[in-house]
Short mmCIF file of C-alpha atoms and ligand atoms in Angstrom, two decimals:
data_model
loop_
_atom_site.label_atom_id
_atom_site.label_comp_id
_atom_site.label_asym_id
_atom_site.label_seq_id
_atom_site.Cartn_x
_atom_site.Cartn_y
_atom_site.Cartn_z
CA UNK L 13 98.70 71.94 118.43
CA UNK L 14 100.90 68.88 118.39
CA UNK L 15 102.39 67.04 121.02
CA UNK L 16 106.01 67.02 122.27
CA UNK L 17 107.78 64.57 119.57
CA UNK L 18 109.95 67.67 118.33
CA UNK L 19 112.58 68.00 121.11
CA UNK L 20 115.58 66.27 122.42
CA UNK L 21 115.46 65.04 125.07
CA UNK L 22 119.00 66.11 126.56
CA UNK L 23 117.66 69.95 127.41
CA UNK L 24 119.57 70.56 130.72
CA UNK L 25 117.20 71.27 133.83
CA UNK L 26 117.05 74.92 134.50
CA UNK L 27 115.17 76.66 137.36
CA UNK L 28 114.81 80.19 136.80
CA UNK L 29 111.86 80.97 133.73
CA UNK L 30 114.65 82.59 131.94
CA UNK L 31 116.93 79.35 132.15
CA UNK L 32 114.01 77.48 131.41
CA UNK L 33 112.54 79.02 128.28
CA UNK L 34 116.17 79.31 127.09
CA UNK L 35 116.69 75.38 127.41
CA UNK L 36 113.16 74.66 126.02
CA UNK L 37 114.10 76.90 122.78
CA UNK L 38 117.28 75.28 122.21
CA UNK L 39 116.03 72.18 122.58
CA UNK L 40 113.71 72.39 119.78
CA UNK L 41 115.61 71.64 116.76
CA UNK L 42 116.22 74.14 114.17
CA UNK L 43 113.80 72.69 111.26
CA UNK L 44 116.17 71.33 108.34
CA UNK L 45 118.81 71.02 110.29
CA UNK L 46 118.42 67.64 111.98
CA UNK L 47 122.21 67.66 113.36
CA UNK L 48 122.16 70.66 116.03
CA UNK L 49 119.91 73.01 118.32
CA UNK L 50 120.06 75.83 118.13
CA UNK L 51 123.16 75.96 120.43
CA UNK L 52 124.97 75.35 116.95
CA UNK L 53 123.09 78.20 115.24
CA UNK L 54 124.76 81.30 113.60
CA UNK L 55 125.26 84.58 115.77
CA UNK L 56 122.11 86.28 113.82
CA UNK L 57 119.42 84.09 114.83
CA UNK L 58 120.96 84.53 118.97
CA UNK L 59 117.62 84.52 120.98
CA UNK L 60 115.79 87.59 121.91
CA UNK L 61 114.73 86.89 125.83
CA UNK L 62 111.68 88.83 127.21
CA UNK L 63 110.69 88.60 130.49
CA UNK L 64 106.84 89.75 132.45
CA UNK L 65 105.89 89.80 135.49
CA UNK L 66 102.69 88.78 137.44
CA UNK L 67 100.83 91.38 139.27
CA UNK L 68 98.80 91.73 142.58
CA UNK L 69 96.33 94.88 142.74
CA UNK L 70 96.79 96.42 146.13
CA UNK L 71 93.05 98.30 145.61
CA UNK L 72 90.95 99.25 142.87
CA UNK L 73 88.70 95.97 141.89
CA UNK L 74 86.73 95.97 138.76
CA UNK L 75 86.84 99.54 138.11
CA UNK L 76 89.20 99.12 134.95
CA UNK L 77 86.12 98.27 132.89
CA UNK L 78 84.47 101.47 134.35
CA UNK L 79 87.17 103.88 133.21
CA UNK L 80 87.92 103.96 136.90
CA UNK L 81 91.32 103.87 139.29
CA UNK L 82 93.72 101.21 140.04
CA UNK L 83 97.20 100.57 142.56
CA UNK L 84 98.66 97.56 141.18
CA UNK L 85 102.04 96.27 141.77
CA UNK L 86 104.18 93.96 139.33
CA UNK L 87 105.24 90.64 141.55
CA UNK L 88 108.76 89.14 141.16
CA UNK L 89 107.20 85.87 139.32
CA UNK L 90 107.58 86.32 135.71
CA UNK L 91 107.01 84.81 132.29
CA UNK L 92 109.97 84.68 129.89
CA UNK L 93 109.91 83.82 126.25
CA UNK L 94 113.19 83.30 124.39
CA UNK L 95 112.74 83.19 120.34
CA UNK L 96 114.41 83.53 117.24
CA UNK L 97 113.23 83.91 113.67
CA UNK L 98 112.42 81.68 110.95
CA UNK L 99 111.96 82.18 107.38
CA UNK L 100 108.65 81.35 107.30
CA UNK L 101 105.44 83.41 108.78
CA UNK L 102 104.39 80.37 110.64
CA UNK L 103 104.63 80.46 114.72
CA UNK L 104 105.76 77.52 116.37
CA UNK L 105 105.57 77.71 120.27
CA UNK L 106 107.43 75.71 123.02
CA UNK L 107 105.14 75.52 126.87
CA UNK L 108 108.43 74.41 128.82
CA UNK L 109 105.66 73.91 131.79
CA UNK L 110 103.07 72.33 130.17
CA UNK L 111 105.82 69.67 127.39
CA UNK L 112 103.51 71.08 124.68
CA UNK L 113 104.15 72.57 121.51
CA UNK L 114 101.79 74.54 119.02
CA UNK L 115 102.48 75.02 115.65
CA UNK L 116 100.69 78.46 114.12
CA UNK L 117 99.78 79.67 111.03
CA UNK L 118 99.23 83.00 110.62
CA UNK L 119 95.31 82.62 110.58
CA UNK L 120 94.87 79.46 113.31
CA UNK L 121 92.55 80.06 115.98
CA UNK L 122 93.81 77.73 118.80
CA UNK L 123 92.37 77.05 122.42
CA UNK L 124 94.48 77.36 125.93
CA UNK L 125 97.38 78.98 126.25
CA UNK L 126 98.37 79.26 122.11
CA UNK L 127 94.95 81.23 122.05
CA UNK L 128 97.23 84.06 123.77
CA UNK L 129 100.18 83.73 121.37
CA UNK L 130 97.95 83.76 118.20
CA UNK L 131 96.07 86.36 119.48
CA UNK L 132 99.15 88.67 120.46
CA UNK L 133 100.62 87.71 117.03
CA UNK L 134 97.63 88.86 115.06
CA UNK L 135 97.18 91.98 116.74
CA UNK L 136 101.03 92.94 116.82
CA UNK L 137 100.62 92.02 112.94
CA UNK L 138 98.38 94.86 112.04
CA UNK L 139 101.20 97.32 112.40
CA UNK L 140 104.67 95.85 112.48
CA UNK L 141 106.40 93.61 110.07
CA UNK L 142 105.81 90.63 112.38
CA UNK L 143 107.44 87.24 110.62
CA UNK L 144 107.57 83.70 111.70
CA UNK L 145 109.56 82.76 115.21
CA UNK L 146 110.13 80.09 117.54
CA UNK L 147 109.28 80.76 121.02
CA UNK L 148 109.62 79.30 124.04
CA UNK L 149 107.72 79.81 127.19
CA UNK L 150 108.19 79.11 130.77
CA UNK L 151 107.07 80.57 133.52
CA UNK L 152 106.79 80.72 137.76
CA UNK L 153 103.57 82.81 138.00
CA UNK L 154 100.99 80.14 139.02
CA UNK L 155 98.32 80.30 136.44
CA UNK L 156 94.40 80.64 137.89
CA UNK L 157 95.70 82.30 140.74
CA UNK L 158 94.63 85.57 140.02
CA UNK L 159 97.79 87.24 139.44
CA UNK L 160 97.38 87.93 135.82
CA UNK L 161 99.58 85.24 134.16
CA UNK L 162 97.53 85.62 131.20
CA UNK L 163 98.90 89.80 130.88
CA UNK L 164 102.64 88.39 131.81
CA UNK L 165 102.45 86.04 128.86
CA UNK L 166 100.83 88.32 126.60
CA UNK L 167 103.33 91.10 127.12
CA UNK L 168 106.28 88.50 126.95
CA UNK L 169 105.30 87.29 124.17
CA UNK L 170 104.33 90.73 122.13
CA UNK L 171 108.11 92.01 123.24
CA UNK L 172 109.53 88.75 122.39
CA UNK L 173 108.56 88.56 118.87
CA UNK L 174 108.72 92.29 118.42
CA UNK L 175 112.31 92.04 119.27
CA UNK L 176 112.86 89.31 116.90
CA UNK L 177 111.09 91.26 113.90
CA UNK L 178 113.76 94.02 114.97
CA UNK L 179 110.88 96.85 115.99
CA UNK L 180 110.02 98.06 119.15
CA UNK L 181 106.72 100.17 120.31
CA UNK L 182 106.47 101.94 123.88
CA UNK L 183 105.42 99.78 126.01
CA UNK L 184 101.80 101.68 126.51
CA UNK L 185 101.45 100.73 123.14
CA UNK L 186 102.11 97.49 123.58
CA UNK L 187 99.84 96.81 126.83
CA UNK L 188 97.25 98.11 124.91
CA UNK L 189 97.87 96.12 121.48
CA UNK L 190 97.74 92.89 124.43
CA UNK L 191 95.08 94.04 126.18
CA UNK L 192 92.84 94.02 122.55
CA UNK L 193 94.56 90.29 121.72
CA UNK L 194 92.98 89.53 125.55
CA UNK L 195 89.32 90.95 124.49
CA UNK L 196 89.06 89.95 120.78
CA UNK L 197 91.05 86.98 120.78
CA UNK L 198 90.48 85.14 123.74
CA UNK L 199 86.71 86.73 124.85
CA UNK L 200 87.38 88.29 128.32
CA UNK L 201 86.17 91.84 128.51
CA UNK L 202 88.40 92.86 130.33
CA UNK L 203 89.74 95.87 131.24
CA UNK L 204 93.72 97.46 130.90
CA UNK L 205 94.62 96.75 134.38
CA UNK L 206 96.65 93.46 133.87
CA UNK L 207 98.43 94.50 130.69
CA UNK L 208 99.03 97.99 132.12
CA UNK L 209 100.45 96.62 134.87
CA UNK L 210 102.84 93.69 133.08
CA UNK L 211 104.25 96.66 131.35
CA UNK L 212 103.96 100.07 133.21
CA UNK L 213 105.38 98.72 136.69
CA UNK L 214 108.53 100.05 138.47
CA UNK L 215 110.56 98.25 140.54
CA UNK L 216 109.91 98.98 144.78
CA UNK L 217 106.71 100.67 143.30
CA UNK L 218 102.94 100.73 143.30
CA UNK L 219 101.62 102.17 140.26
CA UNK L 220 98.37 104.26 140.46
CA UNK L 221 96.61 103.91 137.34
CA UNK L 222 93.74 105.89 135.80
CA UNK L 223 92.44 103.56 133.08
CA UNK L 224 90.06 106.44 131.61
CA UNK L 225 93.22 109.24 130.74
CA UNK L 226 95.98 105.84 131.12
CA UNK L 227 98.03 108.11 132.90
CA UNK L 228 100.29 106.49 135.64
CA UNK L 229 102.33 107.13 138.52
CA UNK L 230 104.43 105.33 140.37
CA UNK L 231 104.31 105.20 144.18
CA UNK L 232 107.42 104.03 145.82
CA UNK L 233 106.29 101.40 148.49
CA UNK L 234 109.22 101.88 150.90
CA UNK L 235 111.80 99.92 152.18
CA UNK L 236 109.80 99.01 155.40
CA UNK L 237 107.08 97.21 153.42
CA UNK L 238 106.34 93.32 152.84
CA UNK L 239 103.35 92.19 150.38
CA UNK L 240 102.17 88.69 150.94
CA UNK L 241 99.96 86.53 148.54
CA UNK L 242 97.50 84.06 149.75
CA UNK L 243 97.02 81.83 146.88
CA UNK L 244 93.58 79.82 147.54
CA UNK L 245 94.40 77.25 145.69
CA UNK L 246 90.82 77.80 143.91
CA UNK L 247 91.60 78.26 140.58
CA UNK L 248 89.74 80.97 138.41
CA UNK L 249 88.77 80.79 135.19
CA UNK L 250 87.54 84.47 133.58
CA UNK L 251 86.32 82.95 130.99
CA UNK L 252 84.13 80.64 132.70
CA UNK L 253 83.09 83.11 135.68
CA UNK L 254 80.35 85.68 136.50
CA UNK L 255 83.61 88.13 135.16
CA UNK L 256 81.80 89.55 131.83
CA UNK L 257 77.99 89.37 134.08
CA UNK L 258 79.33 92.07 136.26
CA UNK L 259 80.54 93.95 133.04
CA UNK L 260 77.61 93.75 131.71
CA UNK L 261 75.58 94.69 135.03
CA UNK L 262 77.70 97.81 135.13
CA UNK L 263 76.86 98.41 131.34
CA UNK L 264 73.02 98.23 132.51
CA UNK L 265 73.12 100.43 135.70
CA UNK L 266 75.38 103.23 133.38
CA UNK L 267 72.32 102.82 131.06
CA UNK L 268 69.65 103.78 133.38
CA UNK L 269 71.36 106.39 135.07
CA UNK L 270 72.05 107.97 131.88
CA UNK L 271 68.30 108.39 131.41
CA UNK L 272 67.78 110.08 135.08
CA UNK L 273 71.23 112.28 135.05
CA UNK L 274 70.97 115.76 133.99
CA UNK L 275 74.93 115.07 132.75
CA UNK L 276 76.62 113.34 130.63
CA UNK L 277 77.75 109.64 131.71
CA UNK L 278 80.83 108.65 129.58
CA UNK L 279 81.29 105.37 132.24
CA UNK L 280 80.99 104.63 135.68
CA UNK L 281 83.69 107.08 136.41
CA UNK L 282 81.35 109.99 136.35
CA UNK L 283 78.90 108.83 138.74
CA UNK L 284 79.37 110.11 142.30
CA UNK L 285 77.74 108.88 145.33
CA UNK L 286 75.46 112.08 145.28
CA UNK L 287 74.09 111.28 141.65
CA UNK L 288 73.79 107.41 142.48
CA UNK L 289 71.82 108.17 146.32
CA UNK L 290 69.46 110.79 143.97
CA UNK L 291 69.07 108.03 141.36
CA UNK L 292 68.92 104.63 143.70
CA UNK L 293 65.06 104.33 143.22
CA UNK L 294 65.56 104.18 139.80
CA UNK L 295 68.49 101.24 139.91
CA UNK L 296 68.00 97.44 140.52
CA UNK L 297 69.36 96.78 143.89
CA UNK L 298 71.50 94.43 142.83
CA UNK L 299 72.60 97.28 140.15
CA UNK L 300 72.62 99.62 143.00
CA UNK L 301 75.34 97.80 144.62
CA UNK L 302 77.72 97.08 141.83
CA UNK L 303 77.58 100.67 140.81
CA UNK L 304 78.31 101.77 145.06
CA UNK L 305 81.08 99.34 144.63
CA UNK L 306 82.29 100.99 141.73
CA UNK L 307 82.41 104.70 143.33
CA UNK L 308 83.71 103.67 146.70
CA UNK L 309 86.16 101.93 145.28
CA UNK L 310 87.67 104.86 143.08
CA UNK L 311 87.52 106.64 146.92
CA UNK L 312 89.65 104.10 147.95
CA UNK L 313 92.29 104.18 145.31
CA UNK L 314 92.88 107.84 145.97
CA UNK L 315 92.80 107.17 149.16
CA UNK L 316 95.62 104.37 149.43
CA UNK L 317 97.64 106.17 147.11
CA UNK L 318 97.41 109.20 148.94
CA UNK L 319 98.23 107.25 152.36
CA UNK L 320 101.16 105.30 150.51
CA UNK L 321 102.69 108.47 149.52
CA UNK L 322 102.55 110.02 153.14
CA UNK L 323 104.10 106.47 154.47
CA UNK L 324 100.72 105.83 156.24
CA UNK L 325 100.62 102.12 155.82
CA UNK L 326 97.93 101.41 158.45
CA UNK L 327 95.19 103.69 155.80
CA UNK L 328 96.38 101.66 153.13
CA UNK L 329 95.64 98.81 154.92
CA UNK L 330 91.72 100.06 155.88
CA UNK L 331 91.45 100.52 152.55
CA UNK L 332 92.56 97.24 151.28
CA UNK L 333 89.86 95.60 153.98
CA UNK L 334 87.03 97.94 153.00
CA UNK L 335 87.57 96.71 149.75
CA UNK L 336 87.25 93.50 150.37
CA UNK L 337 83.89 93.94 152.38
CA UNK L 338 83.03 95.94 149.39
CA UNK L 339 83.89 93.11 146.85
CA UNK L 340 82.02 90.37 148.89
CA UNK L 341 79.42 92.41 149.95
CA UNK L 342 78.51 94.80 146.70
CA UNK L 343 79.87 93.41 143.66
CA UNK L 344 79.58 89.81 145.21
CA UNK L 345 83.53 88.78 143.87
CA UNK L 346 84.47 86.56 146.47
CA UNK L 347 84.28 83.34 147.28
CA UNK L 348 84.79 81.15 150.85
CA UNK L 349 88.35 80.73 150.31
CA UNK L 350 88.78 84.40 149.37
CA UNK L 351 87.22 85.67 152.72
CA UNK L 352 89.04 83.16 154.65
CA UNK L 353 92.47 84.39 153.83
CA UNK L 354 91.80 87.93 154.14
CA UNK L 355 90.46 87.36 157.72
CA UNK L 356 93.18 85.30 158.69
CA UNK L 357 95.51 87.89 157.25
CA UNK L 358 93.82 90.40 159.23
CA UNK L 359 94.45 89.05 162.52
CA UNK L 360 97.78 88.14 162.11
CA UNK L 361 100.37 90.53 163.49
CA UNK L 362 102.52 93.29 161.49
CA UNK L 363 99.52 92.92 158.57
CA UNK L 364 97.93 96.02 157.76
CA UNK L 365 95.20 94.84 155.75
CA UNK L 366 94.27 92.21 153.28
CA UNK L 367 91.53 92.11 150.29
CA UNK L 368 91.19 89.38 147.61
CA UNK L 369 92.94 90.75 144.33
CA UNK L 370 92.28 90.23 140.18
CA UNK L 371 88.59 89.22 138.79
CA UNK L 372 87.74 87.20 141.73
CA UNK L 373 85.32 83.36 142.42
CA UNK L 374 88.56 82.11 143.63
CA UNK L 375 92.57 83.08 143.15
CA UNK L 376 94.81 84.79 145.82
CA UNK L 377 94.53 87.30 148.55
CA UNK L 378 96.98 89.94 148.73
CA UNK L 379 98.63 91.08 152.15
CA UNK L 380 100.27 94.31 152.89
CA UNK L 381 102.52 93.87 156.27
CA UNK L 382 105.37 95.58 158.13
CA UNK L 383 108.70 94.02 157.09
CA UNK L 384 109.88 93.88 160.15
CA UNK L 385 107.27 91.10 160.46
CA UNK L 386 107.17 89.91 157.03
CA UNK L 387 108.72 86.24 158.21
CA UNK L 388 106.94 86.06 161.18
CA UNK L 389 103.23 86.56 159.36
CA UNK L 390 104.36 84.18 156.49
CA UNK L 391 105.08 81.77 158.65
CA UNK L 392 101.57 82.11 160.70
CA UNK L 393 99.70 82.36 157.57
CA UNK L 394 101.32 79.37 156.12
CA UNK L 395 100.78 76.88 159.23
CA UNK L 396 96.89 77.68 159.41
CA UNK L 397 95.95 78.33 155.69
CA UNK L 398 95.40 74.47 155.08
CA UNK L 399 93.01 74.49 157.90
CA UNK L 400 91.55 77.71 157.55
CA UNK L 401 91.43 78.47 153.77
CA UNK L 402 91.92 75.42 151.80
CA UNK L 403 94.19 72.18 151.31
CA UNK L 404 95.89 73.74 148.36
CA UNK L 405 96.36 77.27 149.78
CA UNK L 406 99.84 78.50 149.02
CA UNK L 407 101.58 81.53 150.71
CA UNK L 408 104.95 83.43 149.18
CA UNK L 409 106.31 86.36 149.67
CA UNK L 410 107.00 88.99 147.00
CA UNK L 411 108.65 92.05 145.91
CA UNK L 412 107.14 95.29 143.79
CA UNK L 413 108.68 94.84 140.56
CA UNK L 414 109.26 96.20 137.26
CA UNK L 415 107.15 95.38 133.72
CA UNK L 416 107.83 93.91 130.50
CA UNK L 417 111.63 93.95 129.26
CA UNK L 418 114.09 92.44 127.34
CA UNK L 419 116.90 90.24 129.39
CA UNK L 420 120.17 89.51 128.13
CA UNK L 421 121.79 90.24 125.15
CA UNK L 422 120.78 89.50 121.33
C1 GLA U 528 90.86 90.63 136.00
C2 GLA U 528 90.77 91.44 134.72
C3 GLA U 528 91.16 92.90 134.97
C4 GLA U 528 90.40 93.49 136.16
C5 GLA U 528 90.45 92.56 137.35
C6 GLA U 528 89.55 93.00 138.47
O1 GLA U 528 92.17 90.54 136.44
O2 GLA U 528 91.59 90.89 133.74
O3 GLA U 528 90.96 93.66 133.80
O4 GLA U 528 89.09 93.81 135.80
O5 GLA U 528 90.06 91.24 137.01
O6 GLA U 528 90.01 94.20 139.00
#
């Protein structure tokens, strides 16, 4: 990675991503040609612009691993990536946000954020004709907030450079050829949740998602609804969390109750609470309760979805705080901060429940809450999070929106 020596300094301010990226990518020069940016450059090498979104995860916690059930919803923060090709294989990357750039071979193994770009690159590379680009990336999805910025710049990225290379893959395909760059390149075993949901979202929608057949459906939210996020202000770090423990707790219980089942066990998904009550004695407790959290929570995602799709916000909103309990309580998830902004969501008016949302140890809350009263809550939220859930604690509102996609023209 090298520093930022390979820019001029005249790139306009911009304040959308979009803008941003597009300003960062013009402003690094086109190599051999010292006179102009890209501004100057011929028609053919035009940007391609992707664009991401962030996502909050209305219910369904840490089942993805467990080939469970998920009702995510794409946010209205995004990260966009503007490139164009070079003639070489070599990938050299623009952070707008962070005044870094990376340079990439084909084989590097960077840290931080290039890890993500390399690692989309390589994967992408196994079955597309993926050259050399310039890319530049900016973003407004806070990053360790638990709203999957990682996912949003993986998908960008993978759409970005596919576009460039002139191929294009569903966009299944492509969540999943991120979600292996997330596992094998950058160690978090994590499940298809984030990249599902960076590409798979609708617009106004909640998307119920069964990670074991990846089948999904979107569930319109209705005009009547607000979503709030809580940002802690403690930043997560999978990598660094109890994240792959609790996969590999889940890995153990499924182990042991594969020896006491008189079924098969493929994954979590196939235990019920009858077979895990018949089979407690033989679990940890500790296992006992990841595995309850596990099955309730699949209850729960049927059950919000359900609820959503009858316009029965108030059940959508039990089930958002019984996961919550169940995410402190069970799987053990949350942290201070985490239970602090649910419960001050909870008792605010037109908020019909609250739960922390991605891997957990810190990140953002998610709120669901009457429109009507959307402005209203934000504002009460806002004046006592500082007190009540941390100095850094940030509160926006946000909008279901749709997944990965190409802006503009090329
Ligand atoms: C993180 C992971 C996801 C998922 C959530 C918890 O966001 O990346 O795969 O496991 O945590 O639901």
């Amino acid at each position: 990675m090298t520093g930022g020596d390979d820019t001029d300094d005249a790139a306009p301010t911009a304040s959308t991503p979009v803008e941003r990226a597009h300003a960062a990518l013009a402003s690094l020069r086109v190599e051999g040609d010292s006179s102009a940016s890209t501004a100057d450059a011929p028609a053919s090498t035009a940007p391609a612009v992707a664009v991401a979104p962030g996502r909050v995860n209305l219910v369904g916690g840490h089942t993805d691993y467990n080939d469970g059930l998920c009702l995510p919803m794409a946010v209205d923060r995004h990260v966009a990536v503007a490139a164009r090709p070079r003639s070489d294989d070599r990938l050299r990357v623009r952070a707008a946000d962070f005044d870094e750039t990376a340079e990439l071979a084909p084989d590097d193994d960077p840290d931080g954020w290039a890890a993500y770009v390399a690692a989309v690159a390589r994967v992408l590379r196994e079955d597309d004709p993926i050259g050399g680009a310039d890319l530049a990336i900016a973003s407004d999805v806070p990053t360790g907030a638990g709203l999957s910025s990682s996912a949003a710049l993986e998908l960008s990225v993978g759409r970005a450079l596919l576009a460039v290379a002139g191929r294009d893959r569903p966009a299944a395909d492509l969540a999943l050829a991120c979600w292996r760059a997330e596992r094998e390149g950058v160690g978090v075993e994590c499940g298809i949740l984030d990249q599902f949901s960076a590409a798979l979202c609708e617009a106004d929608s909640a998307l119920f998602l069964d990670c074991r057949s990846r089948e999904t459906e979107s569930v319109p939210l209705g005009d009547g609804v607000g979503v709030l996020v809580i940002d802690t202000g403690v930043s997560h770090e999978l990598t660094e969390s109890g994240y792959n423990d609790r996969v590999r707790e889940c890995e153990a219980a499924l182990d042991r109750l594969r020896e006491r089942a008189d079924r098969d066990l493929d994954s979590l998904r196939d235990v019920d609470r009858a077979l895990l009550d018949a089979h407690a004695d033989a679990l940890d407790p500790v296992h006992y309760r990841r595995v309850r959290h596990v099955v309730t929570e699949n209850e729960r995602v049927r059950r919000a979805r359900d609820a959503l799709v009858a316009g029965d916000l108030d059940r959508v909103g039990d089930a958002m705080l019984a996961a919550h309990d169940s995410l402190r309580d069970d799987y053990e998830v949350s942290c201070p901060e985490l239970d602090a902004a649910v419960e001050l969501a909870a008792e605010t008016p037109g908020v019909y429940g609250a739960r922390m949302t991605g891997g957990g140890f810190g990140g953002s809350a998610v709120a669901l809450v009457d429109g009507d009263a959307l402005d209203q809550a934000a504002r009460a939220i806002r004046a006592a999070a500082p007190e009540r859930v941390g100095p850094d604690a940030d509160v926006f509102a946000c909008r279901p929106s749709a997944g990965v996609r190409l802006v503009g023209e090329r």
